């Protein structure tokens, strides 16, 4: 289910970034991404999004990341390591999986990230998990 079609769209305060390759919904301490079908989410795109997020949240950004995989796309899982060295502002990630192939991809990505990565079966599960991370409790 797309974020815009969920009950959370009207319940949670957010802003939206739109790129030619997908949409990103920005909340106080996490983001939701929805990439377009067939996109290869490469380093150039990751940098483009990261710079926009830093501009929005500031240089001391620490956020959770929810990948709502409503479409099939590709990413080189090694880029997680590069991202952590270059930016490192994601404290934990959740992947909303809608099929077995997506589960296998998320399992592979989990091997390449230093941060916690949770595979979720719904957007609700992912949002609840991200909002209750110890890193965001004050």
Protein backbone atom coordinates (compact mmCIF):
# COMPACT_ATOMS: atom_id res chain seq x y z
CA UNK A 1 0.00 0.00 0.00
CA UNK A 2 1.28 3.45 -0.90
CA UNK A 3 1.80 5.82 2.00
CA UNK A 4 -0.62 8.30 0.42
CA UNK A 5 -3.35 5.63 0.51
CA UNK A 6 -2.72 4.71 4.15
CA UNK A 7 -4.46 6.04 7.24
CA UNK A 8 -1.14 7.59 8.28
CA UNK A 9 -1.10 10.06 5.39
CA UNK A 10 -3.61 12.32 7.17
CA UNK A 11 -2.61 11.35 10.72
CA UNK A 12 1.13 12.04 10.70
CA UNK A 13 2.60 15.46 9.98
CA UNK A 14 5.07 15.20 7.11
CA UNK A 15 6.52 16.88 4.06
CA UNK A 16 7.28 15.31 0.71
CA UNK A 17 10.28 15.28 -1.61
CA UNK A 18 9.63 14.22 -5.20
CA UNK A 19 12.42 13.02 -7.47
CA UNK A 20 12.20 11.55 -10.99
CA UNK A 21 12.96 8.15 -9.41
CA UNK A 22 10.60 8.20 -6.41
CA UNK A 23 8.97 9.96 -3.48
CA UNK A 24 10.27 10.52 0.04
CA UNK A 25 8.03 11.43 2.97
CA UNK A 26 9.81 13.29 5.79
CA UNK A 27 8.69 13.08 9.42
CA UNK A 28 10.33 14.37 12.61
CA UNK A 29 12.68 11.43 13.07
CA UNK A 30 12.16 9.10 10.11
CA UNK A 31 11.51 9.01 6.38
CA UNK A 32 9.52 6.73 4.09
CA UNK A 33 10.76 6.09 0.56
CA UNK A 34 8.70 4.80 -2.35
CA UNK A 35 10.85 4.30 -5.43
CA UNK A 36 9.41 3.91 -8.91
CA UNK A 37 9.18 0.61 -10.76
CA UNK A 38 12.41 -0.50 -12.43
CA UNK A 39 14.64 2.19 -10.89
CA UNK A 40 18.26 1.39 -10.12
CA UNK A 41 18.88 3.31 -6.89
CA UNK A 42 22.56 4.04 -7.49
CA UNK A 43 25.12 6.12 -5.62
CA UNK A 44 24.27 9.30 -7.55
CA UNK A 45 20.60 9.06 -6.53
CA UNK A 46 21.51 8.22 -2.93
CA UNK A 47 23.72 11.32 -2.76
CA UNK A 48 20.99 13.50 -4.27
CA UNK A 49 18.47 12.36 -1.66
CA UNK A 50 21.02 12.58 1.17
CA UNK A 51 21.92 16.20 0.40
CA UNK A 52 18.22 17.14 0.35
CA UNK A 53 17.69 15.38 3.69
CA UNK A 54 20.64 17.22 5.24
CA UNK A 55 19.23 20.50 3.91
CA UNK A 56 15.87 19.66 5.50
CA UNK A 57 17.00 18.22 8.86
CA UNK A 58 20.38 19.93 9.36
CA UNK A 59 23.94 18.67 9.66
CA UNK A 60 23.34 16.67 12.85
CA UNK A 61 20.64 14.53 11.23
CA UNK A 62 19.82 11.15 12.84
CA UNK A 63 16.78 9.45 11.35
CA UNK A 64 15.13 6.10 10.77
CA UNK A 65 14.52 4.92 7.22
CA UNK A 66 11.46 3.01 5.98
CA UNK A 67 11.67 1.58 2.49
CA UNK A 68 8.09 0.96 1.39
CA UNK A 69 8.77 -1.42 -1.49
CA UNK A 70 5.54 -1.04 -3.41
CA UNK A 71 7.50 -1.37 -6.67
CA UNK A 72 10.35 -3.54 -7.83
CA UNK A 73 13.70 -1.72 -8.08
CA UNK A 74 17.36 -2.51 -7.61
CA UNK A 75 20.15 -1.32 -5.34
CA UNK A 76 23.68 -2.58 -4.86
CA UNK A 77 23.70 -3.73 -1.20
CA UNK A 78 27.36 -2.74 -0.87
CA UNK A 79 26.20 0.89 -1.07
CA UNK A 80 24.99 0.63 2.55
CA UNK A 81 28.63 0.51 3.64
CA UNK A 82 29.55 3.45 1.40
CA UNK A 83 26.55 5.41 2.69
CA UNK A 84 27.52 4.80 6.33
CA UNK A 85 31.07 6.03 5.69
CA UNK A 86 29.98 9.10 3.71
CA UNK A 87 26.82 10.15 5.58
CA UNK A 88 25.93 7.76 8.41
CA UNK A 89 22.75 9.50 9.51
CA UNK A 90 20.40 6.49 9.36
CA UNK A 91 20.18 4.88 12.80
CA UNK A 92 17.93 1.97 11.74
CA UNK A 93 15.93 0.81 8.72
CA UNK A 94 12.69 -1.02 8.10
CA UNK A 95 11.77 -2.61 4.79
CA UNK A 96 8.10 -3.14 4.00
CA UNK A 97 7.98 -6.30 1.93
CA UNK A 98 5.10 -7.27 -0.31
CA UNK A 99 6.37 -10.56 -1.81
CA UNK A 100 8.90 -13.38 -1.40
CA UNK A 101 11.39 -11.77 -3.80
CA UNK A 102 11.37 -8.60 -1.72
CA UNK A 103 11.98 -10.66 1.42
CA UNK A 104 15.02 -12.31 -0.18
CA UNK A 105 16.41 -8.92 -1.27
CA UNK A 106 15.91 -7.43 2.20
CA UNK A 107 17.63 -10.44 3.74
CA UNK A 108 20.62 -9.87 1.47
CA UNK A 109 20.72 -6.14 2.29
CA UNK A 110 20.59 -6.98 6.00
CA UNK A 111 23.99 -8.64 5.61
CA UNK A 112 25.57 -5.39 4.35
CA UNK A 113 24.28 -2.84 6.83
CA UNK A 114 25.86 -2.07 10.17
CA UNK A 115 22.57 -0.75 11.56
CA UNK A 116 19.45 -2.60 12.54
CA UNK A 117 17.28 -3.57 9.55
CA UNK A 118 13.81 -4.98 10.20
CA UNK A 119 11.76 -6.74 7.55
CA UNK A 120 8.09 -5.80 7.94
CA UNK A 121 4.91 -7.07 6.33
CA UNK A 122 3.04 -3.75 6.56
CA UNK A 123 3.61 -0.03 6.65
CA UNK A 124 1.89 0.03 10.05
CA UNK A 125 4.41 -2.45 11.47
CA UNK A 126 7.35 -0.45 10.07
CA UNK A 127 6.10 2.92 11.38
CA UNK A 128 5.37 1.48 14.84
CA UNK A 129 8.83 -0.13 15.03
CA UNK A 130 10.70 3.00 13.85
CA UNK A 131 8.75 5.30 16.20
CA UNK A 132 9.61 3.10 19.18
CA UNK A 133 13.36 2.85 18.65
CA UNK A 134 15.40 3.61 21.77
CA UNK A 135 17.45 6.12 19.73
CA UNK A 136 14.39 8.41 19.50
CA UNK A 137 13.15 8.18 23.08
CA UNK A 138 14.01 11.18 25.23
